[in-house]
CSV table of C-alpha atoms and ligand atoms in Angstrom, one decimal:
chain,number,residue,atom,x,y,z
H,1,MET,CA,90.1,138.2,110.0
H,2,GLU,CA,89.3,139.3,106.5
H,3,SER,CA,87.3,136.8,104.5
H,4,ARG,CA,87.2,136.5,100.8
H,5,LEU,CA,83.7,135.2,101.1
H,6,GLN,CA,80.6,137.3,101.2
H,7,PRO,CA,77.6,135.5,99.6
H,8,ILE,CA,74.8,137.9,98.6
H,9,SER,CA,72.4,137.3,95.7
H,10,ARG,CA,71.1,134.1,94.2
H,11,ALA,CA,73.5,134.3,91.3
H,12,ASP,CA,76.4,134.7,93.7
H,13,ARG,CA,75.4,131.4,95.3
H,14,ILE,CA,76.1,129.4,92.1
H,15,ILE,CA,79.6,128.1,91.8
H,16,VAL,CA,80.1,127.2,88.2
H,17,ALA,CA,82.4,124.1,87.8
H,18,LEU,CA,85.0,124.8,85.1
H,19,ASP,CA,85.4,121.2,84.1
H,20,PHE,CA,87.2,121.9,80.8
H,21,ASP,CA,90.2,120.3,79.2
H,22,CYS,CA,91.6,123.6,77.9
H,23,GLN,CA,92.1,127.0,79.5
H,24,ASP,CA,90.8,128.9,76.5
H,25,ASP,CA,87.5,127.0,76.6
H,26,ALA,CA,87.2,127.8,80.3
H,27,LEU,CA,87.9,131.5,79.9
H,28,ARG,CA,85.5,131.8,76.9
H,29,LEU,CA,82.7,130.5,79.1
H,30,VAL,CA,83.6,132.8,82.0
H,31,GLU,CA,83.6,135.8,79.6
H,32,ARG,CA,80.2,134.8,78.2
H,33,LEU,CA,78.7,134.1,81.7
H,34,SER,CA,79.0,137.6,83.0
H,35,PRO,CA,76.3,137.2,85.7
H,36,ALA,CA,78.3,134.4,87.4
H,37,THR,CA,80.8,135.5,90.1
H,38,PHE,CA,82.1,132.3,91.5
H,39,PHE,CA,83.9,129.5,89.7
H,40,LYS,CA,85.3,126.1,90.6
H,41,VAL,CA,88.7,125.0,89.4
H,42,GLY,CA,89.8,121.5,89.9
H,43,PRO,CA,92.6,119.1,88.9
H,44,ARG,CA,91.1,118.4,85.5
H,45,LEU,CA,91.4,122.0,84.3
H,46,LEU,CA,94.7,122.6,86.1
H,47,ALA,CA,96.2,119.5,84.5
H,48,ALA,CA,95.1,120.8,81.1
H,49,SER,CA,96.2,124.4,81.6
H,50,SER,CA,98.4,126.2,84.2
H,51,TRP,CA,97.9,128.0,87.5
H,52,GLY,CA,97.6,131.1,85.4
H,53,ILE,CA,93.9,130.2,85.1
H,54,VAL,CA,93.5,131.1,88.7
H,55,ASN,CA,95.1,134.5,88.3
H,56,ALA,CA,93.2,135.1,85.1
H,57,LEU,CA,89.9,134.5,86.9
H,58,ALA,CA,90.9,136.8,89.8
H,59,GLU,CA,91.8,139.5,87.3
H,60,MET,CA,88.3,139.2,85.9
H,61,GLY,CA,87.0,139.9,89.4
H,62,LYS,CA,85.8,136.3,90.0
H,63,LYS,CA,85.9,134.3,93.2
H,64,ILE,CA,87.6,130.9,93.0
H,65,PHE,CA,86.8,127.6,94.8
H,66,LEU,CA,89.9,125.5,94.3
H,67,ASP,CA,88.4,122.0,94.4
H,68,LEU,CA,91.7,120.0,94.9
H,69,LYS,CA,90.0,117.6,97.4
H,70,LEU,CA,93.3,117.2,99.3
H,71,HIS,CA,93.7,113.8,100.9
H,72,ASP,CA,97.1,113.4,102.7
H,73,ILE,CA,98.9,113.4,106.0
H,74,PRO,CA,98.7,116.6,108.2
H,75,THR,CA,102.2,118.0,107.4
H,76,THR,CA,101.7,117.6,103.6
H,77,VAL,CA,98.3,119.1,103.6
H,78,GLY,CA,99.3,122.0,105.9
H,79,ALA,CA,102.3,122.9,103.8
H,80,THR,CA,100.2,122.6,100.6
H,81,VAL,CA,97.7,125.1,102.0
H,82,THR,CA,100.5,127.4,102.9
H,83,ASN,CA,101.9,127.3,99.4
H,84,LEU,CA,98.4,127.8,97.9
H,85,GLY,CA,98.3,131.1,99.8
H,86,ARG,CA,100.1,132.7,96.9
H,87,TYR,CA,96.9,132.3,94.8
H,88,PRO,CA,93.8,134.5,95.1
H,89,VAL,CA,91.5,131.7,96.2
H,90,THR,CA,88.4,132.0,98.3
H,91,ALA,CA,87.9,128.4,99.3
H,92,LEU,CA,89.8,125.1,99.1
H,93,SER,CA,88.5,121.5,99.5
H,94,VAL,CA,90.1,118.9,101.8
H,95,HIS,CA,88.6,115.4,102.3
H,96,ALA,CA,86.9,115.2,105.7
H,97,CYS,CA,87.8,111.5,106.0
H,98,THR,CA,91.5,112.5,106.3
H,99,GLY,CA,90.7,112.8,110.0
H,100,SER,CA,91.0,115.5,112.6
H,101,GLU,CA,94.8,116.1,112.5
H,102,THR,CA,94.9,116.7,108.8
H,103,LEU,CA,91.8,118.9,109.0
H,104,LYS,CA,93.2,121.0,111.8
H,105,SER,CA,96.5,121.3,110.0
H,106,ALA,CA,94.7,122.6,106.9
H,107,VAL,CA,92.7,125.1,109.0
H,108,ARG,CA,95.8,126.3,110.9
H,109,SER,CA,97.7,127.0,107.6
H,110,ALA,CA,94.7,128.6,106.0
H,111,ARG,CA,94.1,131.0,108.9
H,112,SER,CA,97.8,131.9,109.0
H,113,LEU,CA,97.7,133.3,105.4
H,114,PRO,CA,97.7,137.1,104.9
H,115,SER,CA,94.4,136.6,103.1
H,116,PRO,CA,92.8,133.5,104.7
H,117,ILE,CA,91.3,130.8,102.5
H,118,GLN,CA,88.1,129.0,103.6
H,119,ILE,CA,88.5,125.3,104.2
H,120,TRP,CA,85.5,123.2,102.9
H,121,ALA,CA,85.6,119.6,103.9
H,122,VAL,CA,84.3,117.0,101.4
H,123,THR,CA,82.0,114.6,103.2
H,124,LEU,CA,80.7,112.2,100.5
H,125,LEU,CA,81.1,112.4,96.7
H,126,THR,CA,77.7,112.9,95.2
H,127,SER,CA,78.5,110.3,92.5
H,128,LEU,CA,78.6,107.6,95.1
H,129,SER,CA,75.5,105.5,95.3
H,130,ASP,CA,74.1,103.8,98.4
H,131,SER,CA,75.2,100.4,97.2
H,132,ALA,CA,78.8,101.6,96.4
H,133,PHE,CA,78.9,103.2,99.9
H,134,VAL,CA,78.1,99.8,101.6
H,135,ASP,CA,79.6,97.3,99.2
H,136,GLU,CA,82.8,99.1,98.0
H,137,LEU,CA,83.7,101.4,100.9
H,138,MET,CA,82.3,98.9,103.5
H,139,ILE,CA,81.3,101.8,105.8
H,140,ASN,CA,78.9,100.9,108.6
H,141,GLY,CA,75.9,103.1,109.1
H,142,SER,CA,73.8,105.1,106.7
H,143,PRO,CA,75.3,107.6,104.2
H,144,GLY,CA,73.3,110.3,106.0
H,145,ASP,CA,74.9,109.5,109.4
H,146,TYR,CA,78.3,109.3,107.8
H,147,VAL,CA,77.9,112.8,106.2
H,148,GLU,CA,76.6,114.3,109.5
H,149,HIS,CA,79.4,112.7,111.5
H,150,LEU,CA,82.1,114.1,109.1
H,151,ALA,CA,80.4,117.5,109.1
H,152,VAL,CA,80.5,117.6,112.9
H,153,LEU,CA,84.1,116.5,112.9
H,154,SER,CA,85.0,119.2,110.3
H,155,ARG,CA,83.3,121.9,112.3
H,156,TYR,CA,85.1,120.8,115.5
H,157,CYS,CA,88.4,121.0,113.6
H,158,GLY,CA,87.7,124.6,112.5
H,159,ALA,CA,86.7,124.1,108.9
H,160,ASP,CA,84.5,126.8,107.5
H,161,GLY,CA,82.0,124.4,105.9
H,162,VAL,CA,81.5,121.2,104.0
H,163,VAL,CA,80.7,119.9,100.6
H,164,ALA,CA,77.7,117.6,101.0
H,165,PRO,CA,74.7,116.2,99.2
H,166,ALA,CA,71.5,118.3,99.4
H,167,THR,CA,69.7,115.5,101.1
H,168,GLU,CA,71.8,115.9,104.2
H,169,THR,CA,72.0,119.7,104.2
H,170,SER,CA,69.2,120.5,106.7
H,171,ARG,CA,70.5,118.0,109.3
H,172,ILE,CA,74.1,119.5,108.9
H,173,LYS,CA,72.7,123.0,109.5
H,174,GLU,CA,70.8,121.7,112.5
H,175,VAL,CA,73.8,120.2,114.2
H,176,CYS,CA,76.6,122.5,113.0
H,177,GLY,CA,74.7,125.8,113.0
H,178,ASN,CA,73.6,128.1,110.2
H,179,GLU,CA,76.9,129.9,110.0
H,180,PHE,CA,78.6,126.6,108.9
H,181,VAL,CA,78.7,126.7,105.1
H,182,VAL,CA,77.1,123.9,103.2
H,183,VAL,CA,78.1,123.6,99.5
H,184,VAL,CA,76.0,121.3,97.4
H,185,PRO,CA,77.0,119.6,94.1
H,186,GLY,CA,74.9,117.1,92.2
H,187,ILE,CA,72.6,119.9,91.1
H,188,ARG,CA,70.2,119.1,88.2
H,189,PRO,CA,67.6,121.6,87.1
H,190,SER,CA,64.3,119.9,86.3
H,191,GLY,CA,64.4,118.0,83.1
H,192,THR,CA,68.2,117.7,82.8
H,193,ARG,CA,70.4,114.5,82.6
H,194,ARG,CA,71.7,112.6,85.7
H,195,ASP,CA,75.1,111.8,84.1
H,196,ASP,CA,77.4,110.1,86.6
H,197,GLN,CA,75.8,111.7,89.7
H,198,SER,CA,73.7,109.7,92.2
H,199,ARG,CA,72.8,112.1,95.0
H,200,LEU,CA,70.9,114.8,93.0
H,201,ALA,CA,68.8,117.8,93.8
H,202,THR,CA,67.1,120.5,91.8
H,203,PRO,CA,68.3,124.1,92.6
H,204,ALA,CA,65.0,124.7,94.5
H,205,GLU,CA,65.4,121.6,96.6
H,206,ALA,CA,69.0,122.5,97.5
H,207,ILE,CA,68.1,126.1,98.5
H,208,ARG,CA,65.1,124.8,100.5
H,209,ALA,CA,67.4,122.4,102.3
H,210,GLY,CA,69.5,125.4,103.4
H,211,ALA,CA,72.5,125.2,100.9
H,212,ASP,CA,74.7,128.2,100.9
H,213,PHE,CA,76.3,127.5,97.5
H,214,LEU,CA,75.3,125.2,94.6
H,215,VAL,CA,78.1,123.7,92.5
H,216,VAL,CA,76.8,123.4,89.0
H,217,GLY,CA,78.8,122.0,86.1
H,218,ARG,CA,77.3,120.3,83.1
H,219,ALA,CA,73.9,121.8,83.5
H,220,ILE,CA,75.6,125.1,82.5
H,221,THR,CA,78.8,124.2,80.7
H,222,ALA,CA,77.3,121.5,78.4
H,223,SER,CA,74.3,123.7,77.5
H,224,HIS,CA,74.1,125.2,74.1
H,225,ASP,CA,73.1,128.5,75.8
H,226,PRO,CA,75.0,128.6,79.1
H,227,VAL,CA,73.7,132.1,80.0
H,228,ALA,CA,70.1,131.0,79.7
H,229,ALA,CA,70.9,127.8,81.6
H,230,PHE,CA,72.5,129.9,84.4
H,231,LEU,CA,69.5,132.3,84.6
H,232,ARG,CA,67.0,129.4,84.6
H,233,ILE,CA,68.9,128.0,87.7
H,234,VAL,CA,68.7,131.4,89.4
H,235,ASP,CA,64.9,131.4,88.6
H,236,GLU,CA,64.5,127.9,90.1
H,237,MET,CA,66.4,129.0,93.2
H,238,SER,CA,64.1,132.0,93.6
H,239,SER,CA,61.1,129.7,93.4
H,240,ALA,CA,62.3,128.1,96.6
H,241,GLY,CA,61.4,131.4,98.4
T,1,C5P,O1,78.6,118.5,86.0
T,1,C5P,P1,78.2,118.4,87.4
T,1,C5P,O2,77.3,119.5,87.9
T,1,C5P,O3,77.7,117.0,87.8
T,1,C5P,O4,79.6,118.6,88.2
T,1,C5P,C1,79.7,118.6,89.6
T,1,C5P,C2,81.0,119.1,90.0
T,1,C5P,O5,81.0,119.1,91.4
T,1,C5P,C3,82.2,118.4,89.5
T,1,C5P,O6,83.2,119.3,89.1
T,1,C5P,C4,82.7,117.5,90.6
T,1,C5P,O7,84.1,117.4,90.7
T,1,C5P,C5,82.2,118.4,91.8
T,1,C5P,N1,81.9,117.6,93.1
T,1,C5P,C6,80.9,116.6,93.1
T,1,C5P,N2,80.7,116.0,94.3
T,1,C5P,C7,81.3,116.3,95.4
T,1,C5P,C8,82.3,117.3,95.4
T,1,C5P,C9,82.5,118.0,94.1
T,1,C5P,O8,80.3,116.3,92.1
T,1,C5P,N3,81.1,115.7,96.6
């Protein structure tokens, strides 16, 4: 089975989140940020532009993580994944808490595509604090146990990896194996703002924990010098050894 995913250098492990409200702004950043090879497109940018953004990125030779965070019944998610096969996408996110049937349906559809898409299951939003986890979601157990449990479920259902906080990355690798991809958002290089994120890590911490990919948005996109910000993150990743 041919995969669209072959991580190599440190720079290739950074997925830049194109959280823009206009396609031109997004493409301007991509053009400036020539060392970046992997970009995340989500509902925010799609709602403000068109699916043409995905083809435009592919034509520029970039890999695409389509972060739609699908959350629906098995038939709907399976058919959605099939329809997404028409786009040159490397990976797609589905919420792990949709359960085993939806996850398996997503994986089945993704694997049936002429050019398979990786399915990355979202375990826990990095914006969710411990108190929101307990008081608002009313989930028993610790956030760490919850993330590990959903990672194991996702792997059992055939997902290629999970999106998870850096704090849980090493235990996911331990129970799910090193081949199971762990994608870490909530990345904040030293000295940058927390914004609305709760479960944070520096680039070095995420790499040390075993992250395969780091999702980075505002630390790059809101910087007055995105290229320098990107290269600083690569440096911080390298300092993790
Ligand atoms: O700007 P910042 O680096 O905080 O952006 C993080 C990006 O990662 C956002 O696009 C957000 O949608 C995404 N994300 C996240 N937490 C998850 C999954 C995705 O923050 N669990």
